[in-house]
Short mmCIF file of C-alpha atoms in Angstrom, two decimals:
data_model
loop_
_atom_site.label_atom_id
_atom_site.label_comp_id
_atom_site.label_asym_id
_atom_site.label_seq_id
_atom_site.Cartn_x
_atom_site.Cartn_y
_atom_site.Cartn_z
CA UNK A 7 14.09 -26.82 -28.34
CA UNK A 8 15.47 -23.43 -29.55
CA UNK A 9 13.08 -23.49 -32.55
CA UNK A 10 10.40 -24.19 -30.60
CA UNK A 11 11.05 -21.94 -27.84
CA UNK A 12 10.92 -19.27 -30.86
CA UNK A 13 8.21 -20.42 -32.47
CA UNK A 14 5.75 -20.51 -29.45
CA UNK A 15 7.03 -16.52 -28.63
CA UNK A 16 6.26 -15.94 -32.30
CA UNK A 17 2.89 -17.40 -31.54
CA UNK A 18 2.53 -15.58 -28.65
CA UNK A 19 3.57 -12.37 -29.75
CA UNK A 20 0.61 -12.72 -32.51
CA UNK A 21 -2.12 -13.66 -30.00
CA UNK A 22 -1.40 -12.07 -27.04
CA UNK A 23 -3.92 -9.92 -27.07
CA UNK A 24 -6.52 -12.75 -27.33
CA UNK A 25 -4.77 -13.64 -24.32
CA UNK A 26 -5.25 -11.02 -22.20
CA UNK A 27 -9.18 -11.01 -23.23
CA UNK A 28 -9.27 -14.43 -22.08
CA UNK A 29 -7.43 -13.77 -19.00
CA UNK A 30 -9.55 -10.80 -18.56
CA UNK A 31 -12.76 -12.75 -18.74
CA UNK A 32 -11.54 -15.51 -16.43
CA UNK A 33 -10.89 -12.69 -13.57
CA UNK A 34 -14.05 -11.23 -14.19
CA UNK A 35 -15.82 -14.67 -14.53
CA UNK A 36 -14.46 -15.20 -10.73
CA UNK A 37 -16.68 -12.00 -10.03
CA UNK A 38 -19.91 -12.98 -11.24
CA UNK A 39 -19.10 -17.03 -10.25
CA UNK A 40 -18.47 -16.39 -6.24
CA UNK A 41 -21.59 -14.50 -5.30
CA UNK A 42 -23.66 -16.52 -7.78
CA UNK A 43 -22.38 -19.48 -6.00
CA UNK A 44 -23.08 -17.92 -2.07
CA UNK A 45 -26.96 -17.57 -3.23
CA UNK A 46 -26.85 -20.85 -4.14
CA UNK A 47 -25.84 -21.94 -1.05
CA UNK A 48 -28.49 -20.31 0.41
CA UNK A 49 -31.24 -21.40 -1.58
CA UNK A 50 -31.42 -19.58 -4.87
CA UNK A 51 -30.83 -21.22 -7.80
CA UNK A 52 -27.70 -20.83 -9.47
CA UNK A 53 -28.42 -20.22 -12.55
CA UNK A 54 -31.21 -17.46 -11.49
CA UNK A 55 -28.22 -15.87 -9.06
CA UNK A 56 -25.58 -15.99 -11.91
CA UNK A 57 -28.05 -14.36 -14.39
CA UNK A 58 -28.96 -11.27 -11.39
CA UNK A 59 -25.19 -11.27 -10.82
CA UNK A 60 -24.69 -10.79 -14.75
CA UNK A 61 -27.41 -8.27 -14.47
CA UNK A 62 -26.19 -6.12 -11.31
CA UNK A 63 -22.31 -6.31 -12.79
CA UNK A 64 -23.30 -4.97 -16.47
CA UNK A 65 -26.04 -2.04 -14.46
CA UNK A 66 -23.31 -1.03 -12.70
CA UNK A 67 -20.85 -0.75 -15.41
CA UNK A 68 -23.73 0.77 -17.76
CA UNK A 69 -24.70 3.25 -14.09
CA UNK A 70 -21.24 4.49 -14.07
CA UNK A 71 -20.15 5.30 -17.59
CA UNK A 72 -23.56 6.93 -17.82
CA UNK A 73 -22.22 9.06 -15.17
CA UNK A 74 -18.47 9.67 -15.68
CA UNK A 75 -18.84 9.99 -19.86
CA UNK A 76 -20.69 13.88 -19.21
CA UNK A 77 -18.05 14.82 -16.85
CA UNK A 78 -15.25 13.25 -18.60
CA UNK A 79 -16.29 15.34 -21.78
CA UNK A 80 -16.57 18.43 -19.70
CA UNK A 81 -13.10 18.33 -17.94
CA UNK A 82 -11.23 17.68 -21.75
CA UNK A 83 -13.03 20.81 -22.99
CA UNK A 84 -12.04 23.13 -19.40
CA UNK A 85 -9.26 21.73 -19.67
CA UNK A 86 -8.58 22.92 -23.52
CA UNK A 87 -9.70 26.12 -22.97
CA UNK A 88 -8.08 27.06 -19.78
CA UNK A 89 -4.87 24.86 -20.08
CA UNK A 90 -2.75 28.21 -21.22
CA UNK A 91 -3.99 29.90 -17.95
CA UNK A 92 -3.63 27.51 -16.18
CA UNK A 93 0.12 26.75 -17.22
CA UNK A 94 1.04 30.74 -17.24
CA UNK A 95 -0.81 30.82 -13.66
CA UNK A 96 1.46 27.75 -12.84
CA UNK A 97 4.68 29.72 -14.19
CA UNK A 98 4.34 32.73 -11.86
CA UNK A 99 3.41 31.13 -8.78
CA UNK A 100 6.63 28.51 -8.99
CA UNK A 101 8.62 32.06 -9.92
CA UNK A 102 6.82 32.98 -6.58
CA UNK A 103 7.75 30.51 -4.68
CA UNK A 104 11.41 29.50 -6.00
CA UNK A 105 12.60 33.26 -6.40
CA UNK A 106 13.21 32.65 -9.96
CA UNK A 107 11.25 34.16 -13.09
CA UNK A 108 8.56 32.93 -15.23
CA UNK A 109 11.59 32.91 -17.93
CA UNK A 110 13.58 31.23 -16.11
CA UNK A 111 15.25 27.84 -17.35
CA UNK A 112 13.05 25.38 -14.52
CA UNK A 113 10.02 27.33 -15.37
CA UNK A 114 10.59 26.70 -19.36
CA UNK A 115 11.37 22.55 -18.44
CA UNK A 116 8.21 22.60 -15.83
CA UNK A 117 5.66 23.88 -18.60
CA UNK A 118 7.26 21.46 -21.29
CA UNK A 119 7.27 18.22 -19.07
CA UNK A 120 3.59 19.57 -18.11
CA UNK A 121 2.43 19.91 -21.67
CA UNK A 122 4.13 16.56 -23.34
CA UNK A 123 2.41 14.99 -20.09
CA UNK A 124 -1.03 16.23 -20.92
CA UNK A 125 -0.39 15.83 -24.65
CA UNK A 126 0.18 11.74 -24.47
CA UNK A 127 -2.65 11.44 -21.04
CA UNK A 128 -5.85 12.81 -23.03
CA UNK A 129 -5.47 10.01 -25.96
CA UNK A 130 -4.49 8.09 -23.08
CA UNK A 131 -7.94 8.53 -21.05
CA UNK A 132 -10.33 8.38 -24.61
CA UNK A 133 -8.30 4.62 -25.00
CA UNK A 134 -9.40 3.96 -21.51
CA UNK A 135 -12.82 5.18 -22.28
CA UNK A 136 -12.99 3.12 -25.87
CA UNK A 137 -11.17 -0.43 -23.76
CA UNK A 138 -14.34 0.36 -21.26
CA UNK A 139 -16.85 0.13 -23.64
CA UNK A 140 -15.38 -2.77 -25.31
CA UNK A 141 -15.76 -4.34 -22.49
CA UNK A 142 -18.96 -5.92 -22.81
CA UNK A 143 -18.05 -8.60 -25.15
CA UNK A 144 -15.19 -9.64 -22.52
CA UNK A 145 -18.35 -10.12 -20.31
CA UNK A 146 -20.56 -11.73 -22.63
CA UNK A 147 -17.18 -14.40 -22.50
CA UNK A 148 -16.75 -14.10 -18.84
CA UNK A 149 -20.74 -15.24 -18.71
CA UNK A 150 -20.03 -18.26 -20.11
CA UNK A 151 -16.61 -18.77 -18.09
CA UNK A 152 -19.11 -18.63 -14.57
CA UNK A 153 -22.00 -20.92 -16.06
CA UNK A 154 -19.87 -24.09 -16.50
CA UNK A 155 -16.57 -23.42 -15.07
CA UNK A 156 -16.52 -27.68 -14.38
CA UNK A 157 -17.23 -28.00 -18.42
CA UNK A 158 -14.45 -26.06 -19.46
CA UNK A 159 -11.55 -27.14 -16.62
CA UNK A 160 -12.75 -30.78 -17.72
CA UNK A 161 -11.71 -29.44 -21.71
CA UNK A 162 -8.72 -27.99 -20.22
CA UNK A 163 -7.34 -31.06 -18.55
CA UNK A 164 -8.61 -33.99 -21.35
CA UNK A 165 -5.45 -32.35 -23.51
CA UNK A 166 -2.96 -33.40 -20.93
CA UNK A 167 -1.86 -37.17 -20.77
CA UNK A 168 -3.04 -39.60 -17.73
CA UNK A 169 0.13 -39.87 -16.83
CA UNK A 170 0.88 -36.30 -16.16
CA UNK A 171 -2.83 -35.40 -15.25
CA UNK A 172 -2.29 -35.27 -11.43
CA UNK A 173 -0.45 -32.36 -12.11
CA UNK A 174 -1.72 -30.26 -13.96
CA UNK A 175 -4.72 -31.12 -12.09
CA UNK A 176 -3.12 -29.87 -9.06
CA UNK A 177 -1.78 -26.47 -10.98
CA UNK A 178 -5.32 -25.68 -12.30
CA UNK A 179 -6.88 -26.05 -8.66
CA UNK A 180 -3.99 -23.96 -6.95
CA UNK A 181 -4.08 -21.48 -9.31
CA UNK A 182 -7.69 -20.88 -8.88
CA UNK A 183 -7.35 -20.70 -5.63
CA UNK A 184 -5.06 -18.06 -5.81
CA UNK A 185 -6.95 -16.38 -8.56
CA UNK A 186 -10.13 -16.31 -6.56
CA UNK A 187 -8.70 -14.97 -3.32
CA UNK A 188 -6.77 -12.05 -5.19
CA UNK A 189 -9.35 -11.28 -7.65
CA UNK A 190 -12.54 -11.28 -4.59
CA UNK A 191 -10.03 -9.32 -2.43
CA UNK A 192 -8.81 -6.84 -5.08
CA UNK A 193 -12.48 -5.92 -5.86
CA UNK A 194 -13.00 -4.98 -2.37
CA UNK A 195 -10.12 -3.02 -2.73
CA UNK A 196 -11.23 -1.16 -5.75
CA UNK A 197 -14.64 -0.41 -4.16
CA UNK A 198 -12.64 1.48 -1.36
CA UNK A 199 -10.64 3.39 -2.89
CA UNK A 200 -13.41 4.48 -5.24
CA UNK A 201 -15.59 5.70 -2.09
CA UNK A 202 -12.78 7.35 -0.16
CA UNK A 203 -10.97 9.00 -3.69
CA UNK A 204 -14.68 10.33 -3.96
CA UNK A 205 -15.18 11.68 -0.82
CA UNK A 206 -11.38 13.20 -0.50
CA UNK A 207 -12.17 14.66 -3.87
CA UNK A 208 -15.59 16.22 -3.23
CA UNK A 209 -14.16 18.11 -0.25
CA UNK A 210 -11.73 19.58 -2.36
CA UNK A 211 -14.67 20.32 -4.62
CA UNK A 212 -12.50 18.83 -7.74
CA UNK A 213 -15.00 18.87 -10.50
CA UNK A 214 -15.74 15.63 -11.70
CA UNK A 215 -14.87 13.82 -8.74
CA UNK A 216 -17.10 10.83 -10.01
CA UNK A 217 -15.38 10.24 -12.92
CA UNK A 218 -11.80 11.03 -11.45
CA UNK A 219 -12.88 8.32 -8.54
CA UNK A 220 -14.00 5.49 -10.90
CA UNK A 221 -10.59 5.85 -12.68
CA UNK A 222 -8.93 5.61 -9.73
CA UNK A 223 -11.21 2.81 -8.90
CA UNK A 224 -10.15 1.23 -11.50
CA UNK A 225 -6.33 1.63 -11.73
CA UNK A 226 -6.09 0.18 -8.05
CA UNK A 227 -6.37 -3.22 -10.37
CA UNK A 228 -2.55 -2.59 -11.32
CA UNK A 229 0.15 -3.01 -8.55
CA UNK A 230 2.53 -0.53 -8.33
CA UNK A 231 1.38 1.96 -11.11
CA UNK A 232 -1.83 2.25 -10.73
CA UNK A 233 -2.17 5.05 -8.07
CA UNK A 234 -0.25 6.98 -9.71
CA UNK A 235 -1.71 6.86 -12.83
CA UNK A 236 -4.87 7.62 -11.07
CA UNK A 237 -3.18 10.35 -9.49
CA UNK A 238 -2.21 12.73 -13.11
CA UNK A 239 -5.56 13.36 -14.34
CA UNK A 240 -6.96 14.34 -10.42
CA UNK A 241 -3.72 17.04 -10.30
CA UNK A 242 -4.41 18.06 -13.93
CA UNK A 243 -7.93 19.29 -13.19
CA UNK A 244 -6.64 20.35 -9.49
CA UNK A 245 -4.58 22.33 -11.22
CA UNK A 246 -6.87 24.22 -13.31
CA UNK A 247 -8.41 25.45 -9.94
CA UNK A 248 -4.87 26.33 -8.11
CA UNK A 249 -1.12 24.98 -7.62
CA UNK A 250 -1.76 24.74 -3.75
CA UNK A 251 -4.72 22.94 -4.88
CA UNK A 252 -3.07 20.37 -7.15
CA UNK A 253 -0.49 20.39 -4.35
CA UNK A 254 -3.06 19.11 -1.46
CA UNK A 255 -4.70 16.23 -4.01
CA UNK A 256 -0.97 15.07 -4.53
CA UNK A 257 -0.67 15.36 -0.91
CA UNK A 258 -3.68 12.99 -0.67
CA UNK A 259 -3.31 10.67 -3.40
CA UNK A 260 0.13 9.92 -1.71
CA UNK A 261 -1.38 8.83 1.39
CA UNK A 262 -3.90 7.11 0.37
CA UNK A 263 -1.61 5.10 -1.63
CA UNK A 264 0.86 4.15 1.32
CA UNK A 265 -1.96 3.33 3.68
CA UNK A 266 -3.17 0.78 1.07
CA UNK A 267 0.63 -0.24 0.77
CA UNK A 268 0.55 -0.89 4.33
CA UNK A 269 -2.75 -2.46 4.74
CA UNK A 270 -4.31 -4.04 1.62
CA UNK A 271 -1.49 -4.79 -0.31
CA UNK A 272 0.06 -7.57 2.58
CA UNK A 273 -3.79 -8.27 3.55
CA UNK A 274 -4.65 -9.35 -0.34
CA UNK A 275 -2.29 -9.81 -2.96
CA UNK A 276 0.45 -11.24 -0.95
CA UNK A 277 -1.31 -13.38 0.54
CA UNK A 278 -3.56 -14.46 -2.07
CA UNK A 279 -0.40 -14.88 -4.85
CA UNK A 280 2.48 -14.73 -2.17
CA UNK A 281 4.53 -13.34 -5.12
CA UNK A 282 7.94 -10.71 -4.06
CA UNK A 283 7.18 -7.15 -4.70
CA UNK A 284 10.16 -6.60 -6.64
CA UNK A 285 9.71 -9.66 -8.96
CA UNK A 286 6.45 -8.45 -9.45
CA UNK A 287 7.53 -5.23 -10.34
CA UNK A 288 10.32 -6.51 -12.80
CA UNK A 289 7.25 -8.53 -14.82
CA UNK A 290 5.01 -5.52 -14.88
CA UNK A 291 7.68 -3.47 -16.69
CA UNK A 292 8.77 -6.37 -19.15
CA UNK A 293 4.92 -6.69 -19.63
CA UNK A 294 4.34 -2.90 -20.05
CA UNK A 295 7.19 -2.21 -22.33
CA UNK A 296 6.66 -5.72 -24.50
CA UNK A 297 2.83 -5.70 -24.85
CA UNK A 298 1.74 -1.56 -23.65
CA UNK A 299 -1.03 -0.92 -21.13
CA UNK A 300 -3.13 -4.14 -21.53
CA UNK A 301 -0.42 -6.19 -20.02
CA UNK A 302 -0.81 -4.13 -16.63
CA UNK A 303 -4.46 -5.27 -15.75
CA UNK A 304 -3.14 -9.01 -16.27
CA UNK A 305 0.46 -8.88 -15.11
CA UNK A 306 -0.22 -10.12 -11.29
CA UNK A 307 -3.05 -12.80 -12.46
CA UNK A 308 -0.57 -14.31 -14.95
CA UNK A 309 2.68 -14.61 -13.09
CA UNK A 310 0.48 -15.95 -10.27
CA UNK A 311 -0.30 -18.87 -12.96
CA UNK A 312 3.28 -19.19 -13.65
CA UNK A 313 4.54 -19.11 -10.37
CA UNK A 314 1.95 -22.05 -9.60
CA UNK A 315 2.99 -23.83 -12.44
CA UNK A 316 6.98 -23.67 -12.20
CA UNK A 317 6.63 -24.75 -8.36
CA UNK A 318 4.82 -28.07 -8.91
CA UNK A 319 6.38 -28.98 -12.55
CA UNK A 320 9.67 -27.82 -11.54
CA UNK A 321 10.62 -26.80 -8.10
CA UNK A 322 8.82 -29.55 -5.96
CA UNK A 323 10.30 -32.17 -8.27
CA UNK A 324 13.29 -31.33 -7.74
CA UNK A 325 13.75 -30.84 -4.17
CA UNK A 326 11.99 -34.32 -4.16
CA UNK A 327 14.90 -35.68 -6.05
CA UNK A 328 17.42 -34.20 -3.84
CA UNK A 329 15.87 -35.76 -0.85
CA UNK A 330 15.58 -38.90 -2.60
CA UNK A 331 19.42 -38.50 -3.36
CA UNK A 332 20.31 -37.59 0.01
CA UNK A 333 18.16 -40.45 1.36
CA UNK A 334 20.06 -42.95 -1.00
CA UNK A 335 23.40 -41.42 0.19
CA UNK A 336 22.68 -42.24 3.63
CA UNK A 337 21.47 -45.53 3.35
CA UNK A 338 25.08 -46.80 1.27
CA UNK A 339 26.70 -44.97 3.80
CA UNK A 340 24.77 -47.07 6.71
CA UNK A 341 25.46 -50.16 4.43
CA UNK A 342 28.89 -49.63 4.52
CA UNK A 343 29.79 -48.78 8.21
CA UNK A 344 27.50 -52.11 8.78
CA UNK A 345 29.82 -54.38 6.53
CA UNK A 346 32.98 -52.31 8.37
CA UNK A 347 31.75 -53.61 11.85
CA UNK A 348 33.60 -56.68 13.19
CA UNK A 349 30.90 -57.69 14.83
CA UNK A 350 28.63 -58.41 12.05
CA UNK A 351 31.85 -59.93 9.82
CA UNK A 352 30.78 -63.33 8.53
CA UNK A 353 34.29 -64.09 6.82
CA UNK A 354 36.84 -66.11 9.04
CA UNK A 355 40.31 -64.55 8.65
CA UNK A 356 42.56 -66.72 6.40
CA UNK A 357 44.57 -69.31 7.75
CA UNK A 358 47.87 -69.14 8.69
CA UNK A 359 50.77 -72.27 7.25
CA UNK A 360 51.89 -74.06 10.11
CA UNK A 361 55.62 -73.51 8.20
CA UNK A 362 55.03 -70.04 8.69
CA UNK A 363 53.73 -70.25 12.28
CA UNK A 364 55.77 -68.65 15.14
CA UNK A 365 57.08 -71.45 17.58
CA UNK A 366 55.91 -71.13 20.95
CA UNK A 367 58.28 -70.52 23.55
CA UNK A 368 58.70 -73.19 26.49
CA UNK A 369 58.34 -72.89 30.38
CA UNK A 370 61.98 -73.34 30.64
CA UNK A 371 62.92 -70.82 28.33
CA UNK A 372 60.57 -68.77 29.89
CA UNK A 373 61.98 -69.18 33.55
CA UNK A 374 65.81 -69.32 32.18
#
């Protein structure tokens, strides 16, 4: 078991990023396979409202990098050029406002953190931009996912035994249930907090608000760290503006954030996986540190899987077994208080010698 336990996290560690494109393509698949599915129900044909969904998702995708590529390109070039400004602007207004100098020892540590920060962010946001545009060929996959979902869950579950069939059976529908509901509500999500990052940005007339709201758009897919990654790059071009500015888009990005903590995050992901925020957030770091950003976009959809899987294969077994025990206990126990009864005793008691026998006492005796 050890061996193969290490040889399956060998094999693993070699194709997980295969993986993740699968997984990726699965969640998107879910996109195009719902609404295709509601027009059939309403009299189009799927295969004519799968090909218009595959149409309107890859226009919109095409629509918005045609937009956000321009402005993405301008910001990285303001922000080269005016970045030493900016950061010597940034020095004497915290000197300002903390009484201490633009020498001074917090001023040195601010402009360092804010420099690394911006150092390891821009090859950060040109990987984003590359993973984007390779892309399509996780939705040429995901096209084939949503045309004959039935074909490929029947593939799936011919490699499982009859025996154990049921069950995995029962896993594959549960988790797609799950799936679904997370991935239809989390895309609803997105789309919000696309339109109102827009809107919050364009009356702080943040250049490239499109761009900085499609990002954040599109880090509102990961739990947890999302927002705030979605949150540097608006402050970094806030900042190029004015501190108070960056200040007030902080100020905003944090709210936003906790009123989708308390509205959309218990509405849709608990619900839909039902999984504890703070196992969730244990898996996203052990995902993020083993496997780097990928792992973040596919953390929630794959412990979801798990947590599916461990519950029927493990967990519901064995509570069944313990009830089976404790029904088994019971019943001996029953057994034996019914053989303890007199009542029900079928054994006469053993008879007594007649050498042995008491004599009985007369009348006489008895009235002497």
């Amino acid at each position: 078991m050890g061996m193969l336990f290490l040889f399956l996290w060998r094999f693993f560690w070699l194709v997980h990023g295969a993986v993740f494109v699968v997984l990726l393509a699965i969640l998107i698949a879910i996109v195009i396979h719902q609404p295709a599915r509601w027009l059939a129900k309403h009299g189009l044909p799927f295969r004519i409202g799968l090909v218009l969904m595959v149409i309107l998702f890859v226009g919109s995708m095409v629509g918005l990098l045609w937009a956000m590529i321009p402005q993405v390109v301008s910001q990285m070039r303001v922000l080269a050029v005016q970045l030493p400004a900016t950061v010597e602007h940034a020095q004497t207004w915290l000197g300002e406002e903390t009484g201490q100098g633009p020498n001074s020892e917090l001023a040195r540590n601010v402009t360092r953190q804010f420099t690394d920060f911006v150092g390891r962010f821009v090859p950060l946001a040109f990987n984003m931009i590359t993973t984007v545009l390779g892309s399509f060929a996780i939705i040429v996959l995901a096209s084939f996912f949503a045309a004959q979902p039935n074909l490929y869950r029947s593939l799936l579950l011919g490699l499982v035994s009859p025996e154990a069939r049921p069950q995995w059976t029962r896993i594959y529908d549960e988790a797609g249930r799950s799936l679904r509901s997370w991935v239809i509500g989390k895309a609803l999500t997105m789309l919000l907090i696309g339109v109102v990052t827009y809107v919050g940005l364009t009356l702080f007339k943040i250049p490239g608000a499109l761009a900085l709201a499609a990002f954040a758009a599109l880090m509102e897919f990961i739990p947890n760290f999302g927002p705030t990654i979605a949150a540097a790059p608006a402050m970094m071009v806030a900042f190029t503006i004015s501190p108070m500015t960056a200040v007030y888009v902080a100020l905003f990005y944090f709210l936003l954030q906790q009123v989708q903590n308390a509205i959309t995050v218990p509405l849709v992901e608990q619900r839909a996986v039902n999984i504890p925020p703070a196992v969730l957030l244990v898996w996203q770091l052990m995902l993020a540190l083993g496997f780097g950003l990928m792992a973040l976009f596919v953390a929630t959809p794959l412990l979801a899987v798990i947590v599916v899987a461990v519950r029927v294969l493990y967990v519901e077994p064995q509570e069944a077994r313990s009830q089976w025990d404790r029904r088994e206990a019971l019943a001996a126990q029953e057994r034996g208080e019914a053989l303890a009864d007199p009542a029900d005793t079928v054994l006469d008691p053993p008879p007594i010698e007649q050498a042995d026998r008491p004599a009985r006492p007369s009348l006489s005796s008895d009235r002497t």
